[in-house]
Short mmCIF file of C-alpha atoms in Angstrom, two decimals:
data_model
loop_
_atom_site.label_atom_id
_atom_site.label_comp_id
_atom_site.label_asym_id
_atom_site.label_seq_id
_atom_site.Cartn_x
_atom_site.Cartn_y
_atom_site.Cartn_z
CA MET F 1 -13.60 68.18 -43.40
CA ASN F 2 -14.61 68.22 -47.06
CA LYS F 3 -15.30 64.73 -48.29
CA THR F 4 -16.12 63.84 -51.85
CA LYS F 5 -19.60 62.35 -52.01
CA PRO F 6 -19.27 58.61 -52.71
CA SER F 7 -20.71 57.16 -55.85
CA ASP F 8 -23.81 55.03 -55.81
CA LEU F 9 -22.95 51.50 -54.60
CA THR F 10 -25.13 50.10 -57.32
CA ASP F 11 -22.99 51.75 -59.98
CA GLN F 12 -21.72 48.88 -62.11
CA ARG F 13 -19.04 50.89 -63.91
CA PRO F 14 -15.61 49.22 -64.10
CA ILE F 15 -13.70 49.55 -60.87
CA ASN F 16 -11.35 52.53 -61.01
CA ARG F 17 -8.97 51.33 -58.24
CA PRO F 18 -6.88 54.29 -56.94
CA ASP F 19 -3.47 53.64 -55.54
CA LEU F 20 -4.46 52.19 -52.16
CA GLU F 21 -1.32 50.18 -51.51
CA LEU F 22 -0.50 49.69 -47.88
CA ASP F 23 2.12 52.50 -47.78
CA HIS F 24 -0.82 54.97 -47.98
CA VAL F 25 -2.42 53.28 -44.96
CA MET F 26 0.33 52.00 -42.71
CA THR F 27 4.02 52.65 -42.69
CA ASN F 28 4.98 49.14 -41.68
CA ARG F 29 3.79 46.18 -43.76
CA ARG F 30 5.00 43.77 -41.11
CA LEU F 31 2.67 45.21 -38.49
CA PHE F 32 -0.19 44.86 -40.98
CA ASP F 33 0.51 41.20 -41.66
CA ILE F 34 1.25 40.03 -38.13
CA SER F 35 -1.98 41.48 -36.70
CA GLN F 36 -4.34 38.79 -35.38
CA ASP F 37 -7.32 40.91 -36.37
CA PHE F 38 -8.61 41.01 -39.97
CA LEU F 39 -7.33 44.17 -41.75
CA ILE F 40 -8.85 45.22 -45.11
CA THR F 41 -8.59 48.26 -47.39
CA LEU F 42 -11.46 48.93 -49.79
CA THR F 43 -12.13 51.13 -52.80
CA LEU F 44 -15.08 53.51 -52.84
CA THR F 45 -17.09 50.80 -54.56
CA GLY F 46 -16.36 48.15 -51.90
CA ALA F 47 -13.69 46.30 -53.88
CA ILE F 48 -10.90 44.77 -51.80
CA ALA F 49 -7.62 46.59 -52.36
CA ASP F 50 -5.50 44.76 -49.76
CA VAL F 51 -5.92 42.22 -46.93
CA ASN F 52 -3.60 40.87 -44.26
CA GLN F 53 -2.65 37.22 -43.62
CA ALA F 54 -5.14 36.81 -40.74
CA PHE F 55 -8.09 37.46 -43.10
CA ILE F 56 -6.67 35.13 -45.77
CA LYS F 57 -6.09 32.31 -43.26
CA ALA F 58 -9.50 32.69 -41.61
CA THR F 59 -11.58 32.78 -44.78
CA GLY F 60 -9.64 30.13 -46.69
CA TYR F 61 -9.54 32.16 -49.92
CA PRO F 62 -6.22 32.80 -51.73
CA LYS F 63 -5.17 36.44 -51.82
CA LYS F 64 -5.27 36.60 -55.62
CA ASP F 65 -8.99 35.73 -55.54
CA LEU F 66 -9.72 38.30 -52.84
CA ILE F 67 -7.99 41.31 -54.43
CA ASP F 68 -10.38 43.37 -56.62
CA SER F 69 -13.37 41.23 -55.59
CA ASN F 70 -16.29 42.88 -53.80
CA LEU F 71 -16.22 42.51 -50.00
CA PHE F 72 -19.99 42.21 -49.81
CA GLN F 73 -19.97 38.78 -51.44
CA TYR F 74 -18.01 37.45 -48.44
CA MET F 75 -20.45 38.82 -45.90
CA ALA F 76 -23.15 36.65 -44.34
CA ASP F 77 -25.73 39.42 -44.77
CA PHE F 78 -25.21 41.21 -48.10
CA GLU F 79 -27.69 44.06 -47.43
CA GLN F 80 -26.35 44.67 -43.93
CA ALA F 81 -22.84 44.91 -45.36
CA LYS F 82 -23.87 47.48 -48.03
CA THR F 83 -25.74 49.57 -45.44
CA GLY F 84 -22.73 49.56 -43.12
CA PHE F 85 -20.35 50.49 -45.93
CA ARG F 86 -22.64 53.40 -46.99
CA HIS F 87 -22.73 54.54 -43.34
CA VAL F 88 -18.92 54.69 -43.24
CA LEU F 89 -18.77 56.78 -46.39
CA GLU F 90 -21.47 59.13 -45.16
CA GLN F 91 -20.49 59.42 -41.49
CA GLY F 92 -16.73 58.79 -41.78
CA SER F 93 -16.65 55.69 -39.55
CA VAL F 94 -18.54 52.85 -37.95
CA THR F 95 -17.70 51.03 -34.72
CA ASN F 96 -18.61 47.69 -33.09
CA ASN F 97 -20.71 46.52 -35.98
CA LEU F 98 -21.53 42.80 -35.41
CA CYS F 99 -21.73 40.79 -38.61
CA GLY F 100 -20.55 37.54 -40.18
CA ILE F 101 -17.89 36.61 -42.74
CA LYS F 102 -18.37 33.55 -44.94
CA ARG F 103 -15.48 31.14 -45.21
CA ALA F 104 -14.62 29.16 -48.29
CA ASP F 105 -16.26 26.10 -46.64
CA ALA F 106 -19.50 28.13 -46.20
CA SER F 107 -19.16 28.35 -42.42
CA ILE F 108 -19.62 31.77 -40.78
CA ILE F 109 -17.09 33.69 -38.68
CA PRO F 110 -18.81 36.11 -36.28
CA VAL F 111 -16.83 39.38 -36.18
CA ILE F 112 -16.99 42.91 -34.79
CA PHE F 113 -16.28 45.44 -37.57
CA ASN F 114 -14.71 48.86 -37.10
CA ALA F 115 -14.13 50.98 -40.19
CA THR F 116 -13.04 54.49 -41.19
CA VAL F 117 -12.58 56.40 -44.44
CA LEU F 118 -9.16 56.91 -46.02
CA THR F 119 -8.26 60.35 -47.41
CA ASP F 120 -5.50 61.60 -49.66
CA ALA F 121 -3.20 64.56 -49.11
CA HIS F 122 -6.03 66.87 -50.18
CA ASP F 123 -8.39 65.42 -47.64
CA GLN F 124 -10.38 63.73 -50.32
CA VAL F 125 -11.96 60.32 -49.49
CA ILE F 126 -10.25 57.64 -51.55
CA GLY F 127 -11.36 54.45 -49.80
CA VAL F 128 -12.15 52.66 -46.55
CA PHE F 129 -9.95 50.91 -43.97
CA ALA F 130 -11.73 48.15 -42.01
CA GLU F 131 -10.68 46.08 -39.02
CA ALA F 132 -12.60 42.98 -37.92
CA ARG F 133 -12.09 40.83 -34.83
CA ASP F 134 -13.13 37.18 -34.63
CA VAL F 135 -15.52 36.94 -31.69
CA THR F 136 -16.24 33.18 -31.91
CA GLU F 137 -14.65 32.46 -28.51
CA THR F 138 -16.31 35.53 -27.04
CA GLN F 139 -19.72 34.39 -28.23
CA ILE F 140 -19.12 30.90 -26.82
CA LYS F 141 -18.23 32.41 -23.45
CA GLU F 142 -21.22 34.75 -23.61
CA LYS F 143 -23.43 31.76 -24.37
CA GLU F 144 -21.98 29.90 -21.39
CA LEU F 145 -22.51 32.94 -19.19
CA ARG F 146 -26.11 33.22 -20.36
CA TYR F 147 -26.61 29.53 -19.63
CA LEU F 148 -25.07 29.92 -16.18
CA ARG F 149 -27.19 33.01 -15.54
CA ASP F 150 -30.39 31.35 -16.72
CA ASN F 151 -29.65 28.11 -14.83
CA LEU F 152 -27.87 29.52 -11.80
CA GLU F 153 -30.47 28.41 -9.28
CA HIS F 154 -30.58 24.90 -10.72
CA LEU F 155 -26.78 24.67 -10.87
CA ILE F 156 -26.46 25.87 -7.27
CA LYS F 157 -28.97 23.26 -6.11
CA GLU F 158 -27.26 20.57 -8.19
CA ARG F 159 -23.85 21.49 -6.76
CA THR F 160 -25.27 21.70 -3.25
CA ASP F 161 -26.75 18.22 -3.63
CA GLU F 162 -23.40 16.93 -4.89
CA LEU F 163 -21.62 18.48 -1.90
CA GLU F 164 -24.17 17.04 0.49
CA THR F 165 -23.73 13.60 -1.08
CA THR F 166 -19.95 13.92 -0.88
CA LYS F 167 -20.22 15.07 2.71
CA MET F 168 -22.47 12.14 3.57
CA LEU F 169 -20.12 9.64 1.88
CA LEU F 170 -17.11 11.18 3.62
CA LYS F 171 -18.86 11.09 6.98
CA SER F 172 -19.92 7.49 6.41
CA SER F 173 -16.34 6.58 5.51
CA LEU F 174 -15.01 8.22 8.66
CA GLU F 175 -17.68 6.69 10.88
CA SER F 176 -17.68 3.18 9.40
CA PRO F 177 -14.54 1.84 11.15
CA GLN F 178 -16.02 1.43 14.64
CA ASP F 179 -12.64 0.79 16.28
CA MET F 180 -10.76 3.63 14.54
CA ILE F 181 -10.58 7.05 16.23
CA ILE F 182 -10.39 9.89 13.69
CA LEU F 183 -10.06 13.60 14.45
CA SER F 184 -8.60 16.81 13.07
CA ILE F 185 -7.63 20.05 14.79
CA ASP F 186 -6.45 23.49 13.70
CA LYS F 187 -3.19 25.11 14.78
CA GLN F 188 -4.82 26.30 18.02
CA TYR F 189 -5.80 22.68 18.90
CA ARG F 190 -9.50 23.40 18.25
CA TYR F 191 -11.60 20.52 16.96
CA LEU F 192 -12.38 20.70 13.24
CA PHE F 193 -13.85 17.21 13.09
CA PHE F 194 -14.05 13.99 15.08
CA ASN F 195 -15.96 10.74 14.62
CA GLN F 196 -18.16 8.95 17.13
CA ALA F 197 -15.33 6.60 18.08
CA HIS F 198 -13.30 9.57 19.34
CA LYS F 199 -16.30 11.04 21.14
CA ALA F 200 -16.88 7.72 22.92
CA ALA F 201 -13.17 7.35 23.75
CA MET F 202 -13.01 10.82 25.36
CA LYS F 203 -16.06 9.99 27.47
CA TYR F 204 -14.60 6.61 28.42
CA ALA F 205 -11.10 7.89 29.22
CA TYR F 206 -11.75 11.37 30.68
CA GLY F 207 -15.50 11.62 31.25
CA LYS F 208 -15.76 14.47 28.71
CA ASP F 209 -18.52 15.16 26.16
CA VAL F 210 -16.58 16.87 23.37
CA VAL F 211 -18.04 19.15 20.67
CA GLU F 212 -16.48 20.70 17.55
CA GLY F 213 -14.73 24.00 18.21
CA GLN F 214 -13.52 23.04 21.67
CA ASN F 215 -9.83 22.99 22.50
CA LEU F 216 -8.65 19.39 22.55
CA MET F 217 -6.08 20.04 25.28
CA ASP F 218 -8.76 21.42 27.62
CA GLN F 219 -10.65 18.12 27.41
CA ILE F 220 -7.70 15.94 28.48
CA THR F 221 -7.82 15.79 32.29
CA SER F 222 -4.57 13.87 32.80
CA PRO F 223 -1.53 16.23 32.87
CA SER F 224 0.81 13.53 31.55
CA ASP F 225 -1.62 12.69 28.72
CA ARG F 226 -1.97 16.37 27.87
CA GLU F 227 1.81 16.72 27.67
CA LYS F 228 2.13 13.67 25.40
CA SER F 229 -0.70 14.84 23.14
CA LYS F 230 0.70 18.34 22.81
CA ARG F 231 4.14 17.01 21.97
CA ASN F 232 2.78 14.72 19.24
CA TYR F 233 0.47 17.35 17.69
CA GLU F 234 3.25 19.97 17.72
CA LEU F 235 5.42 17.51 15.80
CA ALA F 236 2.62 17.00 13.23
CA LEU F 237 1.98 20.76 12.98
CA SER F 238 5.67 21.22 12.22
CA GLY F 239 5.24 18.94 9.16
CA THR F 240 6.37 15.58 10.56
CA SER F 241 4.17 12.51 10.16
CA HIS F 242 4.81 9.91 12.85
CA THR F 243 3.34 6.95 14.75
CA THR F 244 3.24 6.27 18.48
CA ILE F 245 2.10 3.52 20.85
CA GLU F 246 1.28 5.10 24.22
CA GLN F 247 -1.03 4.79 27.19
CA TYR F 248 -3.84 7.32 27.54
CA GLY F 249 -6.71 7.74 29.98
CA ASP F 250 -7.53 9.11 33.39
CA ILE F 251 -10.63 7.15 34.41
CA VAL F 252 -9.70 4.09 32.32
CA VAL F 253 -6.17 3.66 30.96
CA SER F 254 -5.74 2.05 27.53
CA TYR F 255 -3.00 1.57 24.94
CA TYR F 256 -3.45 3.45 21.63
CA GLU F 257 -1.52 3.20 18.37
CA THR F 258 -1.81 6.66 16.79
CA PHE F 259 -0.84 8.02 13.36
CA TYR F 260 -0.27 11.82 13.31
CA ASN F 261 -0.15 13.81 10.05
CA PRO F 262 -0.10 17.52 9.09
CA VAL F 263 -2.97 19.06 7.07
CA TYR F 264 -2.06 21.37 4.16
CA ASN F 265 -4.11 23.97 2.27
CA GLU F 266 -3.87 24.63 -1.49
CA GLN F 267 -0.84 26.87 -0.93
CA HIS F 268 0.88 23.95 0.82
CA GLU F 269 0.70 25.73 4.15
CA ILE F 270 0.09 23.70 7.29
CA VAL F 271 -3.32 24.60 8.70
CA GLY F 272 -3.90 21.74 11.13
CA ALA F 273 -3.25 18.12 12.01
CA THR F 274 -5.08 14.80 11.90
CA ALA F 275 -4.87 11.76 14.16
CA PHE F 276 -5.96 8.21 13.42
CA ALA F 277 -5.86 6.02 16.53
CA ARG F 278 -6.80 2.47 17.45
CA ASN F 279 -7.25 1.00 20.90
CA ILE F 280 -4.71 -1.85 21.00
CA THR F 281 -4.97 -2.69 24.70
CA GLU F 282 -6.09 -6.25 23.97
CA ARG F 283 -3.24 -6.71 21.52
CA ILE F 284 -0.68 -5.34 23.99
CA ASN F 285 -2.04 -7.58 26.76
CA ALA F 286 -1.97 -10.58 24.43
CA GLU F 287 1.59 -9.78 23.38
CA THR F 288 2.62 -9.38 27.01
CA GLN F 289 0.98 -12.69 27.90
CA LEU F 290 2.64 -14.38 24.93
CA ARG F 291 6.00 -12.91 25.90
CA GLN F 292 5.56 -14.21 29.44
CA GLN F 293 4.61 -17.64 28.13
CA ASN F 294 7.66 -17.64 25.85
CA ASN F 295 9.88 -16.68 28.78
CA LEU F 296 8.35 -19.47 30.86
CA THR F 297 8.82 -21.97 28.03
CA ALA F 298 12.43 -20.86 27.57
CA ALA F 299 13.07 -21.23 31.31
CA LEU F 300 11.51 -24.71 31.38
CA LEU F 301 13.50 -25.81 28.34
CA LYS F 302 16.66 -24.58 30.00
CA ILE F 303 16.21 -26.42 33.29
CA LEU F 304 14.75 -29.66 31.88
CA PRO F 305 17.25 -32.55 32.30
CA VAL F 306 15.96 -34.20 29.09
CA GLY F 307 16.78 -33.10 25.57
CA VAL F 308 14.05 -31.27 23.61
CA PHE F 309 14.37 -31.02 19.84
CA MET F 310 11.79 -29.68 17.36
CA VAL F 311 11.78 -29.41 13.56
CA ASP F 312 9.46 -27.95 10.92
CA SER F 313 7.17 -30.71 9.62
CA LYS F 314 7.50 -29.69 5.96
CA THR F 315 11.23 -29.15 5.64
CA GLY F 316 12.71 -30.83 8.68
CA LYS F 317 14.61 -27.66 9.53
CA PRO F 318 15.49 -27.58 13.26
CA LEU F 319 13.51 -24.99 15.24
CA ILE F 320 14.35 -25.68 18.88
CA ALA F 321 17.20 -27.46 20.68
CA ASN F 322 17.48 -26.84 24.42
CA GLU F 323 20.73 -26.92 26.37
CA ALA F 324 20.32 -30.57 27.38
CA ALA F 325 19.76 -31.53 23.73
CA GLN F 326 22.82 -29.60 22.60
CA HIS F 327 24.93 -31.29 25.29
CA MET F 328 23.76 -34.81 24.42
CA LEU F 329 23.99 -34.33 20.67
CA GLY F 330 27.19 -32.31 20.85
CA ARG F 331 25.56 -29.92 18.36
CA GLY F 332 22.84 -27.28 18.34
CA ILE F 333 20.63 -26.14 15.46
CA LEU F 334 22.45 -26.90 12.19
CA PRO F 335 21.37 -24.68 9.27
CA ASP F 336 21.97 -27.35 6.62
CA ALA F 337 19.85 -30.00 8.39
CA ASN F 338 16.63 -31.23 6.73
CA LYS F 339 14.29 -34.19 6.89
CA HIS F 340 16.47 -36.18 4.50
CA ASN F 341 19.82 -35.86 6.29
CA LEU F 342 19.07 -35.57 10.02
CA SER F 343 20.74 -38.88 10.89
CA HIS F 344 23.82 -37.91 8.85
CA VAL F 345 24.41 -34.38 10.17
CA TYR F 346 23.81 -35.45 13.80
CA LYS F 347 25.89 -38.66 13.41
CA ALA F 348 23.16 -41.09 14.53
CA HIS F 349 23.34 -44.90 14.07
CA LYS F 350 22.29 -48.11 15.78
CA PRO F 351 24.53 -49.83 18.39
CA GLY F 352 27.31 -51.86 16.81
CA GLU F 353 26.62 -50.42 13.33
CA THR F 354 28.30 -47.71 11.30
CA GLU F 355 25.49 -46.96 8.82
CA ALA F 356 23.31 -43.89 9.52
CA TYR F 357 20.17 -44.55 11.49
CA PRO F 358 17.30 -45.42 9.09
CA THR F 359 15.39 -42.22 8.36
CA ASN F 360 11.99 -43.93 8.26
CA GLU F 361 12.50 -45.26 11.82
CA MET F 362 13.52 -41.97 13.43
CA PRO F 363 10.84 -40.56 15.81
CA ILE F 364 11.56 -36.99 14.61
CA VAL F 365 10.71 -38.03 11.02
CA LEU F 366 7.70 -40.11 12.05
CA GLY F 367 6.40 -37.04 13.92
CA MET F 368 6.46 -35.09 10.65
CA GLN F 369 4.08 -37.74 9.30
CA GLY F 370 1.73 -37.31 12.27
CA LYS F 371 2.88 -40.48 14.12
CA GLU F 372 3.94 -40.98 17.73
CA SER F 373 6.89 -43.30 18.37
CA HIS F 374 9.51 -44.53 20.83
CA ILE F 375 12.99 -46.00 20.41
CA ASP F 376 15.90 -46.79 22.73
CA ASP F 377 18.57 -47.86 20.27
CA MET F 378 19.99 -44.65 18.79
CA VAL F 379 23.66 -43.94 19.30
CA VAL F 380 24.86 -40.40 18.66
CA GLU F 381 28.52 -39.59 18.09
CA ARG F 382 29.62 -36.17 19.30
CA PRO F 383 32.33 -34.05 17.60
CA ASP F 384 34.86 -35.05 20.30
CA GLY F 385 34.38 -38.73 19.43
CA SER F 386 32.37 -39.67 22.53
CA GLN F 387 29.07 -41.49 22.09
CA SER F 388 25.73 -41.62 23.87
CA LEU F 389 22.91 -44.12 23.67
CA LEU F 390 19.58 -42.28 23.55
CA GLU F 391 16.02 -43.23 24.39
CA ILE F 392 13.68 -41.05 22.31
CA PHE F 393 9.96 -40.24 22.46
CA GLY F 394 8.46 -38.52 19.44
CA THR F 395 5.12 -36.77 18.87
CA PRO F 396 3.65 -34.54 16.14
CA LEU F 397 2.39 -30.98 16.84
CA LEU F 398 -0.91 -30.39 15.00
CA ASP F 399 -2.67 -27.23 13.85
CA GLU F 400 -6.41 -26.56 14.16
CA LYS F 401 -7.04 -28.73 11.07
CA GLY F 402 -5.13 -31.67 12.53
CA THR F 403 -2.20 -31.22 10.14
CA PRO F 404 1.33 -31.57 11.58
CA TRP F 405 3.17 -28.26 11.56
CA ALA F 406 6.14 -29.46 13.65
CA SER F 407 7.65 -32.63 15.06
CA LEU F 408 8.86 -32.76 18.67
CA VAL F 409 11.11 -35.31 20.37
CA THR F 410 12.35 -35.61 23.93
CA PHE F 411 15.28 -37.85 24.75
CA MET F 412 17.67 -38.87 27.49
CA ASP F 413 21.13 -40.40 27.63
CA ILE F 414 20.66 -44.03 28.72
CA THR F 415 24.27 -45.14 28.22
CA GLU F 416 24.93 -45.69 31.94
CA ARG F 417 21.48 -47.18 32.52
CA ARG F 418 21.99 -49.71 29.70
CA GLN F 419 25.39 -50.70 31.13
CA TYR F 420 23.84 -51.08 34.61
CA GLU F 421 21.01 -53.20 33.17
CA GLN F 422 23.52 -55.42 31.37
CA ASN F 423 25.53 -55.80 34.61
CA LEU F 424 22.38 -56.80 36.51
CA ILE F 425 21.59 -59.43 33.90
CA TYR F 426 25.13 -60.80 34.09
CA VAL F 427 25.10 -60.97 37.89
CA GLY F 428 21.69 -62.66 37.83
CA PHE F 429 22.91 -65.49 35.63
CA HIS F 430 26.55 -65.95 36.77
CA ASP F 431 28.34 -67.07 39.91
CA GLN F 432 30.32 -64.16 41.33
CA LEU F 433 33.21 -66.32 42.42
CA THR F 434 33.76 -68.48 39.37
CA GLY F 435 32.01 -66.51 36.68
CA LEU F 436 30.14 -69.63 35.66
CA TYR F 437 26.43 -69.80 34.92
CA ASN F 438 24.43 -70.26 38.12
CA ARG F 439 21.35 -72.35 39.00
CA ARG F 440 19.00 -69.50 37.93
CA PHE F 441 20.50 -69.57 34.47
CA PHE F 442 20.08 -73.37 34.43
CA GLU F 443 16.42 -73.09 35.38
CA GLU F 444 15.77 -70.33 32.82
CA GLU F 445 17.48 -72.34 30.10
CA LEU F 446 15.59 -75.46 31.12
CA LEU F 447 12.29 -73.62 30.71
CA ARG F 448 13.43 -72.23 27.40
CA LEU F 449 14.53 -75.60 26.07
CA ASN F 450 11.70 -77.67 27.51
CA THR F 451 9.50 -77.49 24.44
CA LYS F 452 8.21 -80.19 22.07
CA ARG F 453 10.34 -78.97 19.22
CA ASN F 454 13.48 -79.80 21.23
CA TYR F 455 12.35 -83.41 22.01
CA PRO F 456 14.00 -85.79 22.57
CA LEU F 457 15.87 -83.86 25.27
CA SER F 458 18.80 -85.35 27.20
CA ILE F 459 20.40 -84.10 30.45
CA VAL F 460 23.97 -85.02 31.26
CA MET F 461 25.05 -84.64 34.90
CA GLY F 462 28.60 -84.80 36.19
CA ASP F 463 30.36 -84.75 39.57
CA VAL F 464 33.41 -82.77 40.56
CA ASN F 465 35.64 -84.46 43.12
CA GLY F 466 36.62 -82.38 46.13
CA LEU F 467 34.16 -79.57 45.39
CA LYS F 468 32.89 -79.57 48.97
CA LEU F 469 36.43 -79.05 50.22
CA VAL F 470 36.82 -76.08 47.92
CA ASN F 471 33.46 -74.58 49.05
CA ASP F 472 34.36 -75.09 52.74
CA SER F 473 37.73 -73.45 52.23
CA PHE F 474 36.36 -70.35 50.62
#
């Protein structure tokens, strides 16, 4: 190819800019402007004939200032730029030439330049077309790669130390709860991890010394335990988290509360299962014992012939009323009862009175204050209108600090007993035949009246004619 020899770059003659509009270089202006690379056309003297928007935006110079100005003044290394431009004109092209472009703010854009000569229809060189790519990000990545390469051994050691620390912390976290059994298995039931609590439990329950990699099911010597374990792990491996309370053990049987969960990988695929278990044998035994005690208490309350009534010490809300209490009161536990209205809602008053029994004298209220008490003068009116006279014994129930947490009363219906006592008193002081006071009454009254405050005291005696005849006749 015949190329016209370029003029000397130092020639300072006025720029004779040939028609280098973009239609001589590219057929589509849009493609030129939307390119992310810097596109430039130059005259044979290095003057800028045209630039695309990427170059304008990157450098910060307006297009009007760039056109007809010399490209070399925007290059970080002026001499390198002139040498490269001369090379293009002499050799026809240059590729992968690393250099820098100065921005308007004086910062440098590192770029890779590729350039080729432009020719006219007669194959005569009329200018240069250059393409530059911003390699700032590339250089940053190359710098990072160099750093990683130069510090690889240190980084590996640093990361290894971090992993070891994380592993130690994780292991410590898993081992720290002494009463919590923790283990994980893969989908073939092989151990991936277990803590010392699990190892000890397997030795205690089945006499097995387990190691990682073993099949969990092979270490369970009880067929029924193996069946339960497999069922629970299959459920977890299917994606279902669940909790169980079951008995396990062959040599020693214990109750365990176990939480089963699936293990997922980064693709959210199930790759195993975990189990967190706690030996709750003591709790189960305590609950069983408490349940038995509650059943015994309920049975005793049911068969006791006396009424038993208990309220909360703070609110006075009824907590317990056994069958005898409900029968005597004619009512059970009333939801609207409290320490202020107990005598009203249970219709309690003193004999011969209609006003409610004084709250501050009621044994159930005194028990809330931590006081023991006893009364035998409370009348309770039942819904059917019948009444009972009650004898009541009250006592507080204290917590470990000696503070009342409940008030308890026991009571019995003494209506018949009080009537019998009154009858005995009447018979003791009256003659059965005449209904008159007898000699015992006279002697009791004499003792009662024979005091200094009653002096002077006179006794009047009378005679009844024919009394002997009456006594002999009857």
